[in-house]
Short mmCIF file of C-alpha atoms and ligand atoms in Angstrom, two decimals:
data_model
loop_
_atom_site.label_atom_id
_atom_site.label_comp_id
_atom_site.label_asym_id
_atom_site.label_seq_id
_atom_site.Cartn_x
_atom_site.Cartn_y
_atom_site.Cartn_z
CA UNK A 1386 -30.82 -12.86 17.09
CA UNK A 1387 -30.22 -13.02 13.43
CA UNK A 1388 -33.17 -10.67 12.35
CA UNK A 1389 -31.42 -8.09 15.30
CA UNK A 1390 -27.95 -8.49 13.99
CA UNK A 1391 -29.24 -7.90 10.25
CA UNK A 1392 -31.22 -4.92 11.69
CA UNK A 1393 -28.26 -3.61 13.47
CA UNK A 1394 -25.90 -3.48 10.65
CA UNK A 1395 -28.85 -1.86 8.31
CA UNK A 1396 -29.12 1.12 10.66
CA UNK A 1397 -25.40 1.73 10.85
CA UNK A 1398 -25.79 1.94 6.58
CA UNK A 1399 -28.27 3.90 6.45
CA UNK A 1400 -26.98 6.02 9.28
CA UNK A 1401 -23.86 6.76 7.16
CA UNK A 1402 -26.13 7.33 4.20
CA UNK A 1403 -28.14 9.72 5.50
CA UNK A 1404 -25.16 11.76 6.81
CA UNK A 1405 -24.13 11.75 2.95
CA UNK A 1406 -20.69 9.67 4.70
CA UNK A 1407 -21.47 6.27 1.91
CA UNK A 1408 -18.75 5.57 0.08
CA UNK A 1409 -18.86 3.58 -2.53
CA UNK A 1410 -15.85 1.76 -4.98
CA UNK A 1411 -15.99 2.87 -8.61
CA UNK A 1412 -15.38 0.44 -11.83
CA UNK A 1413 -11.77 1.21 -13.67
CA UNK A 1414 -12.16 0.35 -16.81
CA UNK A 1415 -9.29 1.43 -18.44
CA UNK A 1416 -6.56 3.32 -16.36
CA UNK A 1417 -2.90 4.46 -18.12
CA UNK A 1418 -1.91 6.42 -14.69
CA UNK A 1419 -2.46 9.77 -16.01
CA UNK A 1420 -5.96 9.10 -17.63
CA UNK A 1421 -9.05 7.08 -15.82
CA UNK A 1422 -12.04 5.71 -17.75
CA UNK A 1423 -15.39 5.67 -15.65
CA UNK A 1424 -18.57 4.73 -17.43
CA UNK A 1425 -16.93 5.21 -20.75
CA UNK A 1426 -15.86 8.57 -20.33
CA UNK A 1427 -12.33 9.62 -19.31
CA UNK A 1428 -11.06 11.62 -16.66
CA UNK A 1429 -7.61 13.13 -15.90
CA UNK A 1430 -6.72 11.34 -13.03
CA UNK A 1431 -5.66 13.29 -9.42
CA UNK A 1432 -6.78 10.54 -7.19
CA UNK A 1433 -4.51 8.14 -7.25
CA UNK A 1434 -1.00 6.84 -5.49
CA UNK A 1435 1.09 5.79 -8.41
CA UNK A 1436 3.54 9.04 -8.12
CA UNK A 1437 6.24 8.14 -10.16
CA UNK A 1438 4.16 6.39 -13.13
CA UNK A 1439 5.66 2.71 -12.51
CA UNK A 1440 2.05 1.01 -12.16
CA UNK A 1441 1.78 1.11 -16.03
CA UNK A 1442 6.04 1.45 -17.41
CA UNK A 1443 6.21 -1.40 -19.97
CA UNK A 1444 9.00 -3.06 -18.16
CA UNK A 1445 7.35 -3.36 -15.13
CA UNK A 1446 4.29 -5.09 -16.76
CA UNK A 1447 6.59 -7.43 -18.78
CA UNK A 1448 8.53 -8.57 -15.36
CA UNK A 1449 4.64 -9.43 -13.95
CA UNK A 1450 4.28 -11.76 -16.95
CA UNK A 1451 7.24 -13.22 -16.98
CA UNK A 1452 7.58 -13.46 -13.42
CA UNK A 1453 4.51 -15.65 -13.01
CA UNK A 1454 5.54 -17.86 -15.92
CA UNK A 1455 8.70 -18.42 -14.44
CA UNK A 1456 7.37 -18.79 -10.70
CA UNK A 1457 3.60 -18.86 -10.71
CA UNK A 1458 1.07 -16.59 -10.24
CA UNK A 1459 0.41 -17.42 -6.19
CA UNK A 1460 3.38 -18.33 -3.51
CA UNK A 1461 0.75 -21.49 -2.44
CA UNK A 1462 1.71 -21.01 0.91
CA UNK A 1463 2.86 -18.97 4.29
CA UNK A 1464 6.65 -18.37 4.07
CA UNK A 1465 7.86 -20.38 6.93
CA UNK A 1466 6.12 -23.50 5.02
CA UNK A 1467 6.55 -23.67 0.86
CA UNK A 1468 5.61 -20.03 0.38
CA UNK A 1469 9.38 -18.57 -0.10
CA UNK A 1470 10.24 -18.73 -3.42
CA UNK A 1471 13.75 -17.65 -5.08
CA UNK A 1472 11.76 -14.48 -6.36
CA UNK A 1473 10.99 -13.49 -2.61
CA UNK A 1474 14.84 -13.55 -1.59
CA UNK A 1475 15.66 -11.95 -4.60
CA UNK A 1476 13.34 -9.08 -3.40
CA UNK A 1477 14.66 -9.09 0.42
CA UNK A 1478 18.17 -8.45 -1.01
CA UNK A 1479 17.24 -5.80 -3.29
CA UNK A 1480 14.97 -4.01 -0.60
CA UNK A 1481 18.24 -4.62 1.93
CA UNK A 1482 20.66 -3.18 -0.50
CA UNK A 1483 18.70 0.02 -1.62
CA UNK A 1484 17.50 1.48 1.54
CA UNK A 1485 20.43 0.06 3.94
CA UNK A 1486 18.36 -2.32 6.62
CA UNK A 1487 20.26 -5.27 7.58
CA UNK A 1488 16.74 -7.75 7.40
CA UNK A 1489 13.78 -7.36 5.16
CA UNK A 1490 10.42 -9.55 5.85
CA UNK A 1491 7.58 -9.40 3.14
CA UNK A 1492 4.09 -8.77 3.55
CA UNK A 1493 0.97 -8.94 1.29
CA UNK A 1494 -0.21 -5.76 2.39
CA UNK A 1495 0.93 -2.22 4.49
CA UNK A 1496 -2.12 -3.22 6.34
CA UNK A 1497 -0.96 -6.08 7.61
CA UNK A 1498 2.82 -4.84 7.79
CA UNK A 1499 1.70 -2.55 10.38
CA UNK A 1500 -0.45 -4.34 12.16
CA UNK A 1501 2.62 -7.08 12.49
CA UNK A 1502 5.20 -4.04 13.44
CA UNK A 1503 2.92 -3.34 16.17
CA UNK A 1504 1.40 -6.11 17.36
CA UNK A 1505 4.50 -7.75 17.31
CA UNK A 1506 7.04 -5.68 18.84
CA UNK A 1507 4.77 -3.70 21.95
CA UNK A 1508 4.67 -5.54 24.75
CA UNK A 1509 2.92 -5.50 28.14
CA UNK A 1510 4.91 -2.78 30.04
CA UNK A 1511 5.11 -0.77 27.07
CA UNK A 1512 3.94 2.38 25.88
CA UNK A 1513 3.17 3.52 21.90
CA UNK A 1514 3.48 6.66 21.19
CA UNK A 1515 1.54 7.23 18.10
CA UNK A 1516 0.93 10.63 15.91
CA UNK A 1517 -2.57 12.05 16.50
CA UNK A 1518 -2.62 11.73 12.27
CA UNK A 1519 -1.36 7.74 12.25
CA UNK A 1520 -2.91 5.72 9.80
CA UNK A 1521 -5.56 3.72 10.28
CA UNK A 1522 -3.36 0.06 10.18
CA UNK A 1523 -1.18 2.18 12.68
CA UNK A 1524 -4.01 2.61 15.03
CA UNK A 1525 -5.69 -0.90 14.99
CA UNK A 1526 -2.18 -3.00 14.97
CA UNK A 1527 -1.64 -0.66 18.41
CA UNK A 1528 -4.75 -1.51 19.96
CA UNK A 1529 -4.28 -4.81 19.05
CA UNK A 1530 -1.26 -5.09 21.14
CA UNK A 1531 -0.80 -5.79 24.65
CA UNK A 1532 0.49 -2.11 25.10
CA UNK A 1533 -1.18 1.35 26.14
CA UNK A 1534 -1.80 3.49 23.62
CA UNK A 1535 -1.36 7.24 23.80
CA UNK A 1536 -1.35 9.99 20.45
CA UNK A 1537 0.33 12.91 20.61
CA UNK A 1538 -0.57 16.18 18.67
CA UNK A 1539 0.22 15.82 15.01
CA UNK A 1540 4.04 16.33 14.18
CA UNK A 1541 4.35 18.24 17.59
CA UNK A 1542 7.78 17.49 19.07
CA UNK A 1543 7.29 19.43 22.45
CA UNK A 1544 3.86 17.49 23.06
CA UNK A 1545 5.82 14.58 22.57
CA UNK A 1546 8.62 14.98 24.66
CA UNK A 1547 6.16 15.31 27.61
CA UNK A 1548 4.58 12.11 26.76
CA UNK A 1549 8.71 10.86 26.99
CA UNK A 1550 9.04 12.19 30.30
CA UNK A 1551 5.79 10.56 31.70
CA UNK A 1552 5.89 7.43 29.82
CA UNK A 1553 10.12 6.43 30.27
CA UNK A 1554 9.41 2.90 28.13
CA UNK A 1555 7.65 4.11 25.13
CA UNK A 1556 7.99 3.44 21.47
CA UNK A 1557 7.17 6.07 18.84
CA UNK A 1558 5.60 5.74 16.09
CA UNK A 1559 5.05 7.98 13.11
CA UNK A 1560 4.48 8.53 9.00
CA UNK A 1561 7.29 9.51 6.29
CA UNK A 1562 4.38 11.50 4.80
CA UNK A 1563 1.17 11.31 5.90
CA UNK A 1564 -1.39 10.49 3.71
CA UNK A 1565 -4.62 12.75 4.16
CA UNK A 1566 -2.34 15.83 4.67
CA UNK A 1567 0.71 15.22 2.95
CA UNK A 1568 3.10 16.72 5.62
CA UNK A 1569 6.37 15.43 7.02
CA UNK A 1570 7.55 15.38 10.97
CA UNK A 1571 10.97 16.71 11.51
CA UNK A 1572 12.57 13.36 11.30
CA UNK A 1573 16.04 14.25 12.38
CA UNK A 1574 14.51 16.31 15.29
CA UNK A 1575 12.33 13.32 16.21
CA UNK A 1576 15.29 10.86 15.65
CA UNK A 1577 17.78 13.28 18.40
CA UNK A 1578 14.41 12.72 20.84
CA UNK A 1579 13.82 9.25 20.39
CA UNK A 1580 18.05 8.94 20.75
CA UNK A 1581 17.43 11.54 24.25
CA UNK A 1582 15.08 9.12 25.60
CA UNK A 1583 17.12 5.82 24.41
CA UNK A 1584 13.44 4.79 22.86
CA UNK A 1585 12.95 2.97 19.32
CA UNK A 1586 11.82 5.02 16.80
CA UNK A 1587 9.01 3.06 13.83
CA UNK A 1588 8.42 5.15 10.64
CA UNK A 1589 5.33 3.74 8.17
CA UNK A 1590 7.26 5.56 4.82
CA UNK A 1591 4.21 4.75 2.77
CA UNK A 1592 4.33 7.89 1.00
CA UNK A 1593 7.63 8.78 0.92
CA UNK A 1594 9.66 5.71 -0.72
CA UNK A 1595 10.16 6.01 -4.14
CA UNK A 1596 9.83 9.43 -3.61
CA UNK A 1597 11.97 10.53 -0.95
CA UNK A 1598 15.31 10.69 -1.09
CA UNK A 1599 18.66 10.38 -4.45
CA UNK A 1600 17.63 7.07 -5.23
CA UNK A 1601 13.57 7.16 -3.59
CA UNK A 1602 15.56 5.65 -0.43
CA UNK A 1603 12.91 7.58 1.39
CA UNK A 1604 11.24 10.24 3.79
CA UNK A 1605 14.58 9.03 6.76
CA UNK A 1606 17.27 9.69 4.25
CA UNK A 1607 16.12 12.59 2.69
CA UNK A 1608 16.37 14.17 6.21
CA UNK A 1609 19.92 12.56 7.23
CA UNK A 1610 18.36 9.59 9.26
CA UNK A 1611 19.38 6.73 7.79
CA UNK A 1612 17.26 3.61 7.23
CA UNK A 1613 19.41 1.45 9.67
CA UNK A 1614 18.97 4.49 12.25
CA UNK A 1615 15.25 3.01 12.62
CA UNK A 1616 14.01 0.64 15.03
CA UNK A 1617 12.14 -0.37 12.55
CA UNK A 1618 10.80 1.07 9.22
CA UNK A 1619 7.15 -0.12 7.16
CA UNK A 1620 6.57 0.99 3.69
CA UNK A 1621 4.65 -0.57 0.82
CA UNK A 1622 5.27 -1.21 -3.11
CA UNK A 1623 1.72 -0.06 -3.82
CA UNK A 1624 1.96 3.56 -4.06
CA UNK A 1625 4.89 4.84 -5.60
CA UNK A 1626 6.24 1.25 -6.79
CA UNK A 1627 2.86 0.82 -8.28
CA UNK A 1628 2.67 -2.89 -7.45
CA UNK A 1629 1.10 -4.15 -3.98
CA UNK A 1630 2.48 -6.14 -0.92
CA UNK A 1631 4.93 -4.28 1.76
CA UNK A 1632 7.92 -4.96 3.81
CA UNK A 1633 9.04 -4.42 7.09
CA UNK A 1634 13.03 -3.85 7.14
CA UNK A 1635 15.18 -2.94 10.52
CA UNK A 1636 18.33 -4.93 12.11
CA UNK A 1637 18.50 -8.95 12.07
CA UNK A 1638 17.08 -8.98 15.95
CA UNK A 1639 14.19 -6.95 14.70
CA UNK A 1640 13.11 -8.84 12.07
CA UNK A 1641 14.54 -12.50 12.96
CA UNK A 1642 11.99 -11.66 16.35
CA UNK A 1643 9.44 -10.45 14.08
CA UNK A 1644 9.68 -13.86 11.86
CA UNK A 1645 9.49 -15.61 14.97
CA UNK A 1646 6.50 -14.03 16.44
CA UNK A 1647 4.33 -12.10 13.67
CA UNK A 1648 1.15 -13.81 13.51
CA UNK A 1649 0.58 -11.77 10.54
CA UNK A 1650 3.68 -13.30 8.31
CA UNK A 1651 3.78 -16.29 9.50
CA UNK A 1652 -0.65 -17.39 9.44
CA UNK A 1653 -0.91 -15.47 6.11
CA UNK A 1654 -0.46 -17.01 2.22
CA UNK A 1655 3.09 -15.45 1.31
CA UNK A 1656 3.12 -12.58 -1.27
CA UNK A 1657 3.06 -13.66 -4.67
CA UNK A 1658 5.72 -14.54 -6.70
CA UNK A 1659 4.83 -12.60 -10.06
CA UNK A 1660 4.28 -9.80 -8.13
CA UNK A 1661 8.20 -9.63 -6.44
CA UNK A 1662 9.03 -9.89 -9.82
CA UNK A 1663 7.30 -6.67 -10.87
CA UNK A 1664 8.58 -5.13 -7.29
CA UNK A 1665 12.18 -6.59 -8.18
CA UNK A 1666 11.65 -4.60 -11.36
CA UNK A 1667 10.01 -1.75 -9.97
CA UNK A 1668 12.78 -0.83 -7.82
CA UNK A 1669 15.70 -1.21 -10.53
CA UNK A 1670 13.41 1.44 -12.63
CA UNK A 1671 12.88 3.93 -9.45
CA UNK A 1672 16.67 3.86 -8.05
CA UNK A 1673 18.10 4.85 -11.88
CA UNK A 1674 15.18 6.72 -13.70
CA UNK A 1675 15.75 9.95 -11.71
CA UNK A 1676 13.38 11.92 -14.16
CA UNK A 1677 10.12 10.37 -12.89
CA UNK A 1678 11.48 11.66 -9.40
CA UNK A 1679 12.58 15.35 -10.98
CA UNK A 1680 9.30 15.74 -12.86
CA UNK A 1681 6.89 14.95 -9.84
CA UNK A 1682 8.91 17.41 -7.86
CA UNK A 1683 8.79 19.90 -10.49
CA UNK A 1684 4.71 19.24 -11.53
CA UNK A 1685 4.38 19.58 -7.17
CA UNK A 1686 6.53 22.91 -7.29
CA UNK A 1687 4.18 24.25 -10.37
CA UNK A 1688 0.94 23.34 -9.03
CA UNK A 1689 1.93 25.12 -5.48
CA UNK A 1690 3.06 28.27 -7.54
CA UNK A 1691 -0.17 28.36 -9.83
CA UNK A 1692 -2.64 27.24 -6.55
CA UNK A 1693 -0.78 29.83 -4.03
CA UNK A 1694 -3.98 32.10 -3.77
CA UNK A 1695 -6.32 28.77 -3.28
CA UNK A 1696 -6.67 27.42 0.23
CA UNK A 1697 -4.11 24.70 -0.49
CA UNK A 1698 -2.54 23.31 2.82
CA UNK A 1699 1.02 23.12 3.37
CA UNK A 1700 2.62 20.15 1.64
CA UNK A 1701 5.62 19.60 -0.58
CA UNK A 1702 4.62 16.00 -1.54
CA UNK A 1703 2.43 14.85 -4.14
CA UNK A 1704 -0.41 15.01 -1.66
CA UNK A 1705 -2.30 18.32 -1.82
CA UNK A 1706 -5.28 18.47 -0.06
CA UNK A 1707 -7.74 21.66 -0.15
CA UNK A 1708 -9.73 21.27 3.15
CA UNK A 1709 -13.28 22.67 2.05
CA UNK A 1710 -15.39 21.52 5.62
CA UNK A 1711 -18.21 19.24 5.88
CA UNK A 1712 -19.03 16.27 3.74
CA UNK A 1713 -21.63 17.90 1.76
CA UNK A 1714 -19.07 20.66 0.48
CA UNK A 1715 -15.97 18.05 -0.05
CA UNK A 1716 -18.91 15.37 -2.09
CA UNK A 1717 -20.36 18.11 -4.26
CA UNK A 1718 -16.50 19.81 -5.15
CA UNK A 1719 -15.79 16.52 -6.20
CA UNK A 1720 -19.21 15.67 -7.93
CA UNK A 1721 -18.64 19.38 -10.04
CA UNK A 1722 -14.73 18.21 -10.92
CA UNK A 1723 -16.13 15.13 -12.59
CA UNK A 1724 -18.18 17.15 -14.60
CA UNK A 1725 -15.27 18.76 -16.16
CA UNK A 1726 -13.82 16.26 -16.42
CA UNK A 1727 -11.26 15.81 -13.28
CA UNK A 1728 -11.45 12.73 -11.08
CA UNK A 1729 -10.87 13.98 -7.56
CA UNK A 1730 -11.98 12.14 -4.48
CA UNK A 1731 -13.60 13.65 -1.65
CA UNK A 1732 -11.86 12.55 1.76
CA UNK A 1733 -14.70 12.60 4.74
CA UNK A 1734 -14.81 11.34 8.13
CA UNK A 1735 -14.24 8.82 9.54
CA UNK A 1736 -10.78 8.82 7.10
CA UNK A 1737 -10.08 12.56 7.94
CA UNK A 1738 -11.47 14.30 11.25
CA UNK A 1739 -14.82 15.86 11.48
CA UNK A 1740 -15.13 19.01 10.09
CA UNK A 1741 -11.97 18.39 7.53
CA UNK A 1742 -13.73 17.21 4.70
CA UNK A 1743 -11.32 17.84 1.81
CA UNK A 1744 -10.25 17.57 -1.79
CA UNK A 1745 -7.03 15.17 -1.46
CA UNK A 1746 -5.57 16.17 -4.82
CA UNK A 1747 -2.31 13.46 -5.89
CA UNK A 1748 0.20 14.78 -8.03
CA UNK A 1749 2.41 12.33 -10.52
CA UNK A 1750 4.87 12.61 -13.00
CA UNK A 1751 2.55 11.52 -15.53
CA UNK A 1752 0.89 14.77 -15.64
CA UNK A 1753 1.60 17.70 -17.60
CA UNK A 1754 1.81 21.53 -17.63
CA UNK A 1755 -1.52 21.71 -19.27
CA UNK A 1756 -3.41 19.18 -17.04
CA UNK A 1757 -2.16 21.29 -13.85
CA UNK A 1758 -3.04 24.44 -15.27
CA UNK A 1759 -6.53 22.94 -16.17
CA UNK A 1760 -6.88 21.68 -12.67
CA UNK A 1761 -5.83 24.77 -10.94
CA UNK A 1762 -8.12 26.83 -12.90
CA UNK A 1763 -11.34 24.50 -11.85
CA UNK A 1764 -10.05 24.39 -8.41
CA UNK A 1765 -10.43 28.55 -8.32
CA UNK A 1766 -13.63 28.74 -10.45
CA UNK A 1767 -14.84 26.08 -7.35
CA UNK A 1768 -13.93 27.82 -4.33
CA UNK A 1769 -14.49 31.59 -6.00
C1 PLP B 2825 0.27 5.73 5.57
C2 PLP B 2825 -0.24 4.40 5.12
N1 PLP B 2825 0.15 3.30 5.79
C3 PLP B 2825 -0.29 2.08 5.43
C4 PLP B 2825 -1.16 1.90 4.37
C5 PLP B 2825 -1.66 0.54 4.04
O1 PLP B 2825 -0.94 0.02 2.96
P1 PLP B 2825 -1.59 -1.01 1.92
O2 PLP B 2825 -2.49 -0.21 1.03
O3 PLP B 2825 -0.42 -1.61 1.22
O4 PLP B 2825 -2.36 -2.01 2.74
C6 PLP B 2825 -1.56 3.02 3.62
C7 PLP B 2825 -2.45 2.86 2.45
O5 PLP B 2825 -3.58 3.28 2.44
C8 PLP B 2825 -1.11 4.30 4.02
O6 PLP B 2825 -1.50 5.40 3.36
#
């Protein structure tokens, strides 16, 4: 049995190996946002999620520090037990005040945050109605629930009104921005539907807080939905916030039911407290330091206008993916970037559908005229 289990798992590796589908993690050694090091040699950086800069901003790093001196560096515990520090409410309240939501819960991970959303709030005689695109988490934390599951075509609001006519008790559940393509759904279309149908509406704003929106309240806002308007709305402080952990946030039933029942908050080691500090701290930099906000919209604006000739897909996020085909194609762009220096991952199935394989290029404020221009011009020397 053991020998057959081993074996089992060794075919499935080499399977994906010989299909040129391995992927494998890569040693930072030194990262500043806008610059990687990789085997001693530096790269500009167009891989990453840290948008706005705030992963590195000296004031962020000095709240980490300071936060686990003052509170330690783990929580020691799930938050219904010892695992709730000061810190943690401190970062509920903030989270409540900026974006609007009556209740906040933390979570160490969007992973998990989605997979609680889910799990948690489908039950039996419902129906989740998830974007064809839906991450990942999205996917799992719906099969994982006692529900049916049914996708709809990606951002397609007639395809999913049918789905609302055949399936009365649904929920729907879709992305701020989603992260392969970097597109948007017509929220406040999708919003009037949901409202049509009297069903909840669950956004996963991964992508679009900190991003989205005056203050980075995110992808609802910027569209005239408000936070509050949710059922229930998942984002993470990993990407733009450039921390880690996640919250979910929706009305006091939502999330007192969710704190109740979310095996996922309440069996897991609570978030720690040095890093609500650097969230706390995160947040107070992305509501006031509108720059980081105007220059990432400004470097995504230049980029589109120097890349219009390239087959760039349609995206005005910081997500700007050049869809090149099969794996090979996508691995060996990627492989010829490096050697000019640009660090660019190639995105293959399973992550992106077969015959997708892309360049997922991620914009930041971090980078500057020059390093756009220099990426633009390998991109067309590439795909000339
Ligand atoms: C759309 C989306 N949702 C959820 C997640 C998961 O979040 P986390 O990385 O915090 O686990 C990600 C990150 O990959 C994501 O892109």
């Amino acid at each position: 049995m053991l020998q057959n289990k081993l074996a089992q798992l060794q075919q499935a590796v080499t399977d994906r190996e010989g299909r040129q589908l391995m992927r494998q993690p890569v040693t930072v050694e030194h990262y500043n946002g806008r610059l990687i090091t990789i085997n001693g040699q530096p790269y500009l950086n167009f891989s990453g999620n840290d948008y706005l800069g705030l992963a590195t901003a000296p004031e962020v790093l000095q709240a980490y520090a300071d936060g686990a001196l003052k509170f330690g560096a783990g929580s020691s515990g799930s938050p219904l037990v010892t695992g709730q520090h000061a810190i943690h409410r401190q970062l509920t309240e903030t989270l409540s005040d900026w974006l609007g939501v009556e209740r906040v819960l933390l979570f160490s991970s969007g992973f998990a945050a989605n997979q609680a959303m889910l799990h948690t709030l489908a039950a039996k005689d419902d129906t989740l109605l998830l974007d064809k695109l839906s991450h990942a988490s999205l996917i799992d934390g719906a099969l994982h629930s006692a529900s049916n599951m049914k996708r709809f075509a990606h951002n397609d609001m007639s395809a999913l009104a049918r789905l609302l006519q055949q399936q009365p008790q649904s929920m729907v559940v879709t992305e701020g921005v989603f992260s392969m393509d970097g597109d948007s759904p017509d929220l406040a279309a999708l919003h009037r539907l949901c409202q049509q149908h009297r069903v909840p509406l669950l956004l996963d704003d991964a992508h679009g807080l900190g991003v989205k929106g005056t203050e980075g309240q995110g992808s609802g806002p910027a569209q005239g939905v408000a936070n509050n308007e949710l059922f229930c709305l998942m984002a993470n402080f990993g990407k733009a916030l450039g921390v880690a952990g996640a919250f979910l946030g929706a009305s006091k039933t939502v999330i007192d039911y969710i704190e109740q029942f979310g095996r996922h908050y309440i069996y897991s080691t609570a978030l720690s407290p040095a890093t609500c500090a650097a969230v706390v701290k995160s947040i107070a930099l992305c509501r006031k330091q509108n720059w980081r906000r105007d220059k990432l919209h400004s470097n995504i604006q230049k980029f589109r206008k120097l890349a219009a000739d390239l087959p760039i897909m349609v995206s005005d996020t910081a997500i700007q993916g050049v869809v090149l085909g099969s794996s090979e194609q996508a691995a060996k762009a990627s492989e010829q970037l490096k050697g000019v220096g640009i660090w660019l991952t190639a995105i293959r199935p399973p992550t992106v559908p077969v015959g997708s394989a892309r360049l997922r290029i991620t914009l930041s404020s971090q980078h500057s005229d020059e390093d756009i221009a220099l990426l633009v011009q390998q991109l067309r020397r590439l795909l000339s």
